[in-house]
Short mmCIF file of C-alpha atoms and ligand atoms in Angstrom, two decimals:
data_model
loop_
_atom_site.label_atom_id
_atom_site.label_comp_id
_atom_site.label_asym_id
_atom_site.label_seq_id
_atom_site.Cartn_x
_atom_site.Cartn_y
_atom_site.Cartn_z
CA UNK A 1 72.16 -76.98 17.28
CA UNK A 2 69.14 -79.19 17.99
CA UNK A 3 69.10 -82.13 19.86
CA UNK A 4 67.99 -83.59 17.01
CA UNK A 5 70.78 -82.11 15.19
CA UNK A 6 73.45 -83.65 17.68
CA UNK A 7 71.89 -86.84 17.71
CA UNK A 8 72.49 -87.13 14.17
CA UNK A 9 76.36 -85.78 14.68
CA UNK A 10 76.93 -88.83 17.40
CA UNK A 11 75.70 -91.56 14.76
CA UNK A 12 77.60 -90.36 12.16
CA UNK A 13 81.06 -90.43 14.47
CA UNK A 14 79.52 -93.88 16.20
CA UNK A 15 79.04 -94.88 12.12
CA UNK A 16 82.74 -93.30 11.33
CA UNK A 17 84.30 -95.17 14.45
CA UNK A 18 83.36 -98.57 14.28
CA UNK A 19 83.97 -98.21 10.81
CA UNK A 20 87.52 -97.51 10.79
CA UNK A 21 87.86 -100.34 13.82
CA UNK A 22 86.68 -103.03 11.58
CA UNK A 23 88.46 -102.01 8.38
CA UNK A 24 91.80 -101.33 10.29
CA UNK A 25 91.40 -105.08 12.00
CA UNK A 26 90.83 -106.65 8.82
CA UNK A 27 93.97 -105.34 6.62
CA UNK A 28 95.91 -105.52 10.05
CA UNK A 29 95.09 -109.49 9.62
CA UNK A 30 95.57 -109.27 5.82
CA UNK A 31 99.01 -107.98 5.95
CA UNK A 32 100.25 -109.59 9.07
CA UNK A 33 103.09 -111.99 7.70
CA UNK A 34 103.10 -115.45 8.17
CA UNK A 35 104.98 -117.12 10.53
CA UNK A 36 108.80 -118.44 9.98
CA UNK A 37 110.04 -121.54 11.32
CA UNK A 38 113.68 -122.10 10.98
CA UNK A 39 115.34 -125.53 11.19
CA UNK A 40 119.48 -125.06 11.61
CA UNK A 41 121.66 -127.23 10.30
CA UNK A 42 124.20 -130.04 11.55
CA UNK A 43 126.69 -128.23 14.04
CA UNK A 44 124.93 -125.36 14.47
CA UNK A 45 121.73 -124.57 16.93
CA UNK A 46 119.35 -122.23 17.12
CA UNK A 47 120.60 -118.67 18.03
CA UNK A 48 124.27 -118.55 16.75
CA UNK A 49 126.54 -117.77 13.82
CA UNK A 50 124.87 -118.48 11.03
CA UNK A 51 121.49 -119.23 12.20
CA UNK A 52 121.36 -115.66 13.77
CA UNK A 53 122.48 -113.60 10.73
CA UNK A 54 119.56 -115.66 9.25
CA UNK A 55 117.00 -115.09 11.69
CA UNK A 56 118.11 -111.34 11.30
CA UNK A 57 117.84 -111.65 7.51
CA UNK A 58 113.99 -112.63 7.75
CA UNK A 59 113.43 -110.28 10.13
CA UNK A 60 114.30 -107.35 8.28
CA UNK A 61 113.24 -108.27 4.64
CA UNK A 62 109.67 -109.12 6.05
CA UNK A 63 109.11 -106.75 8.72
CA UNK A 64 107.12 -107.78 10.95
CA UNK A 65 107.16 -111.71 11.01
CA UNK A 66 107.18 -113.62 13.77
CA UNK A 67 110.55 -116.08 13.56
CA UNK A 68 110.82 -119.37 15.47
CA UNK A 69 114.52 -120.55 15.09
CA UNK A 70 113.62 -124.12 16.52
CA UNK A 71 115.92 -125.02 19.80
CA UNK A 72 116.43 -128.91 20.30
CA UNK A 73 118.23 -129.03 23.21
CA UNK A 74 118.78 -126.92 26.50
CA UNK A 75 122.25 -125.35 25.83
CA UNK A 76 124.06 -124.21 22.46
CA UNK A 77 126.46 -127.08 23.49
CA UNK A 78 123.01 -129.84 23.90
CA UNK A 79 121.73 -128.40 20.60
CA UNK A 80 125.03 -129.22 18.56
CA UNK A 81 125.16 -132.40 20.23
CA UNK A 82 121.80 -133.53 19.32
CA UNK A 83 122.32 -132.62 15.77
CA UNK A 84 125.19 -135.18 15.40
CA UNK A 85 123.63 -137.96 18.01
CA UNK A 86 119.71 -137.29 18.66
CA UNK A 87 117.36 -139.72 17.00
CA UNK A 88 116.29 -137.86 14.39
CA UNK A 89 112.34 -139.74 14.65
CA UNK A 90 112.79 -137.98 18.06
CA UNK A 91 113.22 -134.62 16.85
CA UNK A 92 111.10 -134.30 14.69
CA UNK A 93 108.70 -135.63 17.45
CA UNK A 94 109.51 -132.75 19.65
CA UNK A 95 109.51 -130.50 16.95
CA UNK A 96 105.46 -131.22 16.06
CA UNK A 97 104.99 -130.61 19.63
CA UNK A 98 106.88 -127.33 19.62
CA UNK A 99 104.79 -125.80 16.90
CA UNK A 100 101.11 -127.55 17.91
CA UNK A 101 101.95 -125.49 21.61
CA UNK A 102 102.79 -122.68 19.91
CA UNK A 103 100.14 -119.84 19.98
CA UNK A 104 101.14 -117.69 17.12
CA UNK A 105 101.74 -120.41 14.67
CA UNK A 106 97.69 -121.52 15.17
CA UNK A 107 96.96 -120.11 11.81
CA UNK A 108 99.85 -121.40 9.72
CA UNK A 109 103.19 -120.61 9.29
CA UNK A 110 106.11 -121.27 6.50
CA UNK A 111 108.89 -123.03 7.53
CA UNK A 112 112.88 -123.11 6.27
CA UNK A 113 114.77 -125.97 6.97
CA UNK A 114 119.26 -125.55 6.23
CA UNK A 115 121.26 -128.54 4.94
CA UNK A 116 119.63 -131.94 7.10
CA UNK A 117 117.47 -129.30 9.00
CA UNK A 118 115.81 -129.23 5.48
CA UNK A 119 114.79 -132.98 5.03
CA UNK A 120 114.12 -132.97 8.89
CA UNK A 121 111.56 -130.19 8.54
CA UNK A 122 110.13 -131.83 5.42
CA UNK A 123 109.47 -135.42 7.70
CA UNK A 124 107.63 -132.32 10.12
CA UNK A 125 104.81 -131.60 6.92
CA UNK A 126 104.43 -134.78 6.24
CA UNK A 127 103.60 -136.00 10.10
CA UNK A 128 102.32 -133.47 11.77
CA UNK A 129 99.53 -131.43 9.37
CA UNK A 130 98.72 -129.32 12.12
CA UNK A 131 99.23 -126.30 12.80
CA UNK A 132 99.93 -126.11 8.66
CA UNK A 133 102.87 -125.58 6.82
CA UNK A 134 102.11 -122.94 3.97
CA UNK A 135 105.43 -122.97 1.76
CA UNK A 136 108.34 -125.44 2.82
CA UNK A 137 111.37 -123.69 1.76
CA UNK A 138 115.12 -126.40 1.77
CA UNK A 139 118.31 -124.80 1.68
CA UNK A 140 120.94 -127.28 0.58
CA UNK A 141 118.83 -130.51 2.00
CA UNK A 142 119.43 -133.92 1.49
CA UNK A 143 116.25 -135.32 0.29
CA UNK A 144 117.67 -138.45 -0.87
CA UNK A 145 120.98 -138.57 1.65
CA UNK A 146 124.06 -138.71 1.06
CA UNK A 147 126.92 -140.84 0.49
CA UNK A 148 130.14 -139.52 1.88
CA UNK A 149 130.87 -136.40 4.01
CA UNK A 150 133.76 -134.69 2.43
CA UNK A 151 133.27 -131.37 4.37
CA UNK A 152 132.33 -131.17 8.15
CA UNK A 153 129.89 -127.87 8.36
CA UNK A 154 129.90 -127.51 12.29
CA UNK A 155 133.21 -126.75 13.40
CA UNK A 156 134.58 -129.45 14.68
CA UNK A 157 136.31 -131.72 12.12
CA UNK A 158 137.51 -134.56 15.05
CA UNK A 159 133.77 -135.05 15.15
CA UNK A 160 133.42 -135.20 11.85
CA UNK A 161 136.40 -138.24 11.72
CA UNK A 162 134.85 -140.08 13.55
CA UNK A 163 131.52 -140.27 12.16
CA UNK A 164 133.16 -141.36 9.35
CA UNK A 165 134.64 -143.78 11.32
CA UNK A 166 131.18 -145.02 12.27
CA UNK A 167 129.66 -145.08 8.60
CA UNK A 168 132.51 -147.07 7.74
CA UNK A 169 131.80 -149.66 10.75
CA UNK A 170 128.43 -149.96 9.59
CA UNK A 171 125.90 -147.58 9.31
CA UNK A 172 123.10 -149.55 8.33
CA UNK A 173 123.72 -151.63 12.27
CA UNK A 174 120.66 -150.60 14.47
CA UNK A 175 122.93 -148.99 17.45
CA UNK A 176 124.24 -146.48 14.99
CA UNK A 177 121.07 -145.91 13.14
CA UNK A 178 119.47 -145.24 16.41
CA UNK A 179 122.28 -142.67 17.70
CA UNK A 180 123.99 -141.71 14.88
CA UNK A 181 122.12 -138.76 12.95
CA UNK A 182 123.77 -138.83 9.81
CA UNK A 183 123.46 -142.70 9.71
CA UNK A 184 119.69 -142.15 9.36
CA UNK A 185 120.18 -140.16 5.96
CA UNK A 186 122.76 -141.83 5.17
CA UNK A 187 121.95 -143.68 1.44
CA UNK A 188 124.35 -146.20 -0.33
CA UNK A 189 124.01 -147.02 -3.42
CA UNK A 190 126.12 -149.95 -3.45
CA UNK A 191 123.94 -151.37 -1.14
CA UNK A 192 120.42 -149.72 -2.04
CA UNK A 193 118.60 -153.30 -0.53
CA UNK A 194 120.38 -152.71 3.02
CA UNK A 195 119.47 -148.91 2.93
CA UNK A 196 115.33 -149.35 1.84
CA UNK A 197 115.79 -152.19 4.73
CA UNK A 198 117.49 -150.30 7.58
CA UNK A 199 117.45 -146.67 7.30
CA UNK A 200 115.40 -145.92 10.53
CA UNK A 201 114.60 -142.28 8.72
CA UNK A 202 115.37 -141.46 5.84
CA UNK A 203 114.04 -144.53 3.74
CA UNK A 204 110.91 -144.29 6.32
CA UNK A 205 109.91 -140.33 5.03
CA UNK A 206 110.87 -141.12 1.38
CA UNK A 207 108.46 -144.48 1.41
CA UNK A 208 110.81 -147.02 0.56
CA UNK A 209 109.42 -149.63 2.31
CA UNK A 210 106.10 -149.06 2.46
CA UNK A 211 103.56 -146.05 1.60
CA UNK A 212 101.92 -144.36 3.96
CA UNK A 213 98.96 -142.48 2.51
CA UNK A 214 99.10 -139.46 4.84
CA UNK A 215 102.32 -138.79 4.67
CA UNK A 216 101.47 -137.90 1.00
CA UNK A 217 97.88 -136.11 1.48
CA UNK A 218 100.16 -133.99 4.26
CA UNK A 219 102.80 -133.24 2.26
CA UNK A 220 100.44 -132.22 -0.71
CA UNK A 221 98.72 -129.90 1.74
CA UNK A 222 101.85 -127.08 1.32
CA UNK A 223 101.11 -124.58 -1.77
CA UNK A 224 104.97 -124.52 -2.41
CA UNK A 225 108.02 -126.90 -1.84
CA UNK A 226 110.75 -124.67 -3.13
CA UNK A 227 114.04 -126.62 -2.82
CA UNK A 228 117.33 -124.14 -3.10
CA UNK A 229 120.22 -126.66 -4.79
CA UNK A 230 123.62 -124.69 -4.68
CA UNK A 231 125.96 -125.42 -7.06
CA UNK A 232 129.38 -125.83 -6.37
CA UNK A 233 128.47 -127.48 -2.84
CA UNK A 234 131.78 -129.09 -1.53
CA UNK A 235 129.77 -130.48 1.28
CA UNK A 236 126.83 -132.10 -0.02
CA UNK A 237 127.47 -135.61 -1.96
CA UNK A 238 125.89 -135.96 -4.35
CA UNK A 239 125.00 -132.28 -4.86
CA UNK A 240 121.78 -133.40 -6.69
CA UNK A 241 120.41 -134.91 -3.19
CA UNK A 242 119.39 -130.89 -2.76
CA UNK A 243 116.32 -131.51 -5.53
CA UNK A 244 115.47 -135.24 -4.93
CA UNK A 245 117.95 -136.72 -7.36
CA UNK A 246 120.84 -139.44 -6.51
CA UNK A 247 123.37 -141.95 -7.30
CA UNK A 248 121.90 -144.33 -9.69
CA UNK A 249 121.92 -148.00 -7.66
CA UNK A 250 125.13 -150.12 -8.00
CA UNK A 251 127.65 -147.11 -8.10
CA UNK A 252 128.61 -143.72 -7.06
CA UNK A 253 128.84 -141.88 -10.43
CA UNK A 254 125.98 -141.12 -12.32
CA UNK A 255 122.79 -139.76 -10.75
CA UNK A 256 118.96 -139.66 -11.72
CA UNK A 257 116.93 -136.52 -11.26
CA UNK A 258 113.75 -136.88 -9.25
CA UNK A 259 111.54 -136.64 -12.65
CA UNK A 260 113.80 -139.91 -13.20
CA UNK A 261 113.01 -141.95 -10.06
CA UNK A 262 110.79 -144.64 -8.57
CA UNK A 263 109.70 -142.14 -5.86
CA UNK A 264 108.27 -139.95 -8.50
CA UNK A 265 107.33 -142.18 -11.54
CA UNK A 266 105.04 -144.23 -8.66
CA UNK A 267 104.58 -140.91 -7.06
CA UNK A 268 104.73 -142.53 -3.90
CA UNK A 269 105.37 -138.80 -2.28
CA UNK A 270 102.65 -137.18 -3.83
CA UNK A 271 105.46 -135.14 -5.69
CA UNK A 272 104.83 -135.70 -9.06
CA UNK A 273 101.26 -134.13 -8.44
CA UNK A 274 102.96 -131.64 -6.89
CA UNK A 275 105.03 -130.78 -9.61
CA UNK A 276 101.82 -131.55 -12.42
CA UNK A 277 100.25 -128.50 -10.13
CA UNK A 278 103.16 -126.04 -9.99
CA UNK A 279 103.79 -126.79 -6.15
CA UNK A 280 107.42 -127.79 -6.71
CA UNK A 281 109.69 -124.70 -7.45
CA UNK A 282 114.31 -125.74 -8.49
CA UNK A 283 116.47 -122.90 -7.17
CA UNK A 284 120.28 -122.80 -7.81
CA UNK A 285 122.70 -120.59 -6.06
CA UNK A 286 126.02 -120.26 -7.54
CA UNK A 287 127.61 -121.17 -4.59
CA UNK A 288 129.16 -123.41 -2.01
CA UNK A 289 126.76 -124.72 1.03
CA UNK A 290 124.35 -122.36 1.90
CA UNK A 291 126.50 -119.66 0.69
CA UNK A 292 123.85 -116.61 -0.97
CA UNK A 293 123.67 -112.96 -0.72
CA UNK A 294 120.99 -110.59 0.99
CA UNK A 295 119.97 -109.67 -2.69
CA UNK A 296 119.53 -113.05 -3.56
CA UNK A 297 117.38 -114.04 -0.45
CA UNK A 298 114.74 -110.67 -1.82
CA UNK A 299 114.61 -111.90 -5.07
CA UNK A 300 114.07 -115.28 -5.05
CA UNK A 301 113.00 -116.49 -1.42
CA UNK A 302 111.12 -113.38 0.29
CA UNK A 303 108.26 -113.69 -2.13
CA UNK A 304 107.41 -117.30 -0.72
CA UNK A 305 107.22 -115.39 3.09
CA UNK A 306 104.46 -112.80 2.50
C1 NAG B 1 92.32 -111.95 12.81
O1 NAG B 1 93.36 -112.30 13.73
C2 NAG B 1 92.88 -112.74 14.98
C3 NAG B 1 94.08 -112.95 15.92
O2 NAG B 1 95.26 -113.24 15.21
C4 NAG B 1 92.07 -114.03 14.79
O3 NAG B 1 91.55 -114.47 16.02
C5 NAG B 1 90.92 -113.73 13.83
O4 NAG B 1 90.20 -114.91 13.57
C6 NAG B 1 91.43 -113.15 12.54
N1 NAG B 1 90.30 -112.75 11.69
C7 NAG B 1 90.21 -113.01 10.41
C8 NAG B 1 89.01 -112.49 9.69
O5 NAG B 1 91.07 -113.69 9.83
C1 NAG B 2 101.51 -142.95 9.08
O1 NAG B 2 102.00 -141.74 9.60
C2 NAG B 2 101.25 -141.19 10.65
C3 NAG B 2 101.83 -139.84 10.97
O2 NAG B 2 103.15 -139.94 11.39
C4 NAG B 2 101.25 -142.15 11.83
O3 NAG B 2 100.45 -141.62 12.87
C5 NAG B 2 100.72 -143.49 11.39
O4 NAG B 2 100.85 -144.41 12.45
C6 NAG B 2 101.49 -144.00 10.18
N1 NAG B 2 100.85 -145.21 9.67
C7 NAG B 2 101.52 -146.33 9.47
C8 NAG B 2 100.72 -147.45 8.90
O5 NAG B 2 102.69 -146.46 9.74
C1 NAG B 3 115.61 -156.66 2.65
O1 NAG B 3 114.31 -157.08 2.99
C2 NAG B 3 113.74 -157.99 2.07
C3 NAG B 3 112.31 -158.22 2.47
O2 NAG B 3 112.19 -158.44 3.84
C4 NAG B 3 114.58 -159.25 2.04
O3 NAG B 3 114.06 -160.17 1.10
C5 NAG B 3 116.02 -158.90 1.66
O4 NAG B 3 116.84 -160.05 1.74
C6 NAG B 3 116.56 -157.82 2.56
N1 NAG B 3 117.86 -157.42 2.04
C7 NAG B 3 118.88 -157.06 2.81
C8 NAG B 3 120.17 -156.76 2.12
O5 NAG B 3 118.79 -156.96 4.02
#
């Protein structure tokens, strides 16, 4: 063959090479999944029981994916502590500066949040826009609190007695809304005036005392807020907390849906432009607290993940 001949050969395998380089780096990024971020719920923490069948569950239904099960504490023991007795403003602070340190989550990620981990991880898309939240998935959240705790989820039911305990004393007091997690979600409708006026969280993400504007141009930001309601929760009261909905104000029996509230009707959330845009997505499970099977989870939640 000819030099000339040869010369010709090398460009064409030069050509062939960088070729296949680019093409291969540009589906690699194309199909690479999206970041998870997990927020457990009360009792639990990061890497255990339930949380660690879940991560497991991601893991191998969207191979693959990088999963950060969030860790607030130092120890299992810290980490179930803090779920009953950290500040939850304080959280969610450490969260945003979890994920903004976080290399692989520069580009985006979609994050789960289980049963208060879910309206935790919601107060973390409407504070902290960066790195983004893509889809914001709840599973069994209490977007609008709750008002009783018939069913302890951690293990520990003594705990659980004595929160109760503390409601009871007064939840709306500032020493227990500052330590007492459950005190900052918790919502009564008896006294709707004292929770809009004192809930240090809860009332604070859902705007009831004031608006701030980029909490709503954040939360806006996701493309979907899917929101998993299960429905024979023994845990969650009232069950309808899990879409937005709640006790209408004066008692403890009848409940609005979201479509029906204040928070929407004003959209003071930016929800009901949400849900005017297909952003907002009701799931049921016909089950008790985050009770669903593998099958389920590929159907219904694995297309939000790719
Ligand atoms: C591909 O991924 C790399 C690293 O994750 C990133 O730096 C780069 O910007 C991505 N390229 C495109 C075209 O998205
Ligand atoms: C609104 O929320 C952002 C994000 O958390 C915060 O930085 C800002 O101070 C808040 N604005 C008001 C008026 O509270
Ligand atoms: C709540 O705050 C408003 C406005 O500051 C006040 O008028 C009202 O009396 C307060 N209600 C309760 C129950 O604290």
């Amino acid at each position: 063959m000819s030099a000339h001949g040869r010369g010709w050969i090398l460009v064409i395998f030069w050509f062939f090479f960088v070729w296949e380089t680019v093409s291969w780096k540009t589906t690699s990024n194309d199909t690479e999944p999206v970041p998870v971020v997990i927020w457990h719920g009360m009792g639990d923490s990061c890497c255990k029981a339930f949380t660690l069948k879940f991560i497991k569950l991601v893991k191998e239904t969207v191979p693959g994916s990088y999963v950060l099960s969030l860790k607030i504490g130092k120890s299992a023991t810290e980490e179930i502590e803090n779920s009953y007795f950290m500040n939850v403003n304080h959280q969610v602070e450490m969260v945003c500066n979890i994920l903004s340190n976080d290399k692989k989550l520069q580009n985006g990620y979609n994050a789960m949040g289980f049963s208060q981990g879910g309206q935790f991880i919601r107060a973390v898309a409407q504070r902290c826009p960066s790195p983004a939240m893509k889809n914001l998935i709840t599973f069994g959240a209490q977007h609008q609190g709750v008002y009783g705790l018939p069913h302890c989820p951690g293990e520990s039911s003594h705990i659980c007695n004595w929160i109760r305990k503390m409601l009871n004393l007064g939840a709306y007091s500032s020493p227990i809304q500052q330590h007492l997690v459950q005190a900052e979600y918790w919502h009564d409708p008896l006294n709707e005036d004292l929770y809009r006026n004192n809930s240090i969280f809860l009332a604070e993400i859902n705007q009831e005392r004031r608006i701030n504007e980029s909490y709503k141009e954040n939360l806006m930001k996701l493309n979907k807020f899917v929101m998993v309601k299960f429905l024979k929760d023994l845990t969650v009261d009232p069950v309808d907390s899990e879409w937005f909905g709640f006790y209408k104000a004066g008692q403890a029996k009848d409940t609005y849906s979201l479509q029906e509230s204040v928070l929407y009707q004003e959209d003071r959330l930016g929800l009901k432009a949400m849900d005017e845009a297909g952003k907002l997505e009701f799931l049921t499970v016909d089950g008790d607290h985050l009770q669903f099977s593998k099958k389920w989870f590929i159907n219904n939640i694995v297309p939000y993940l790719k």
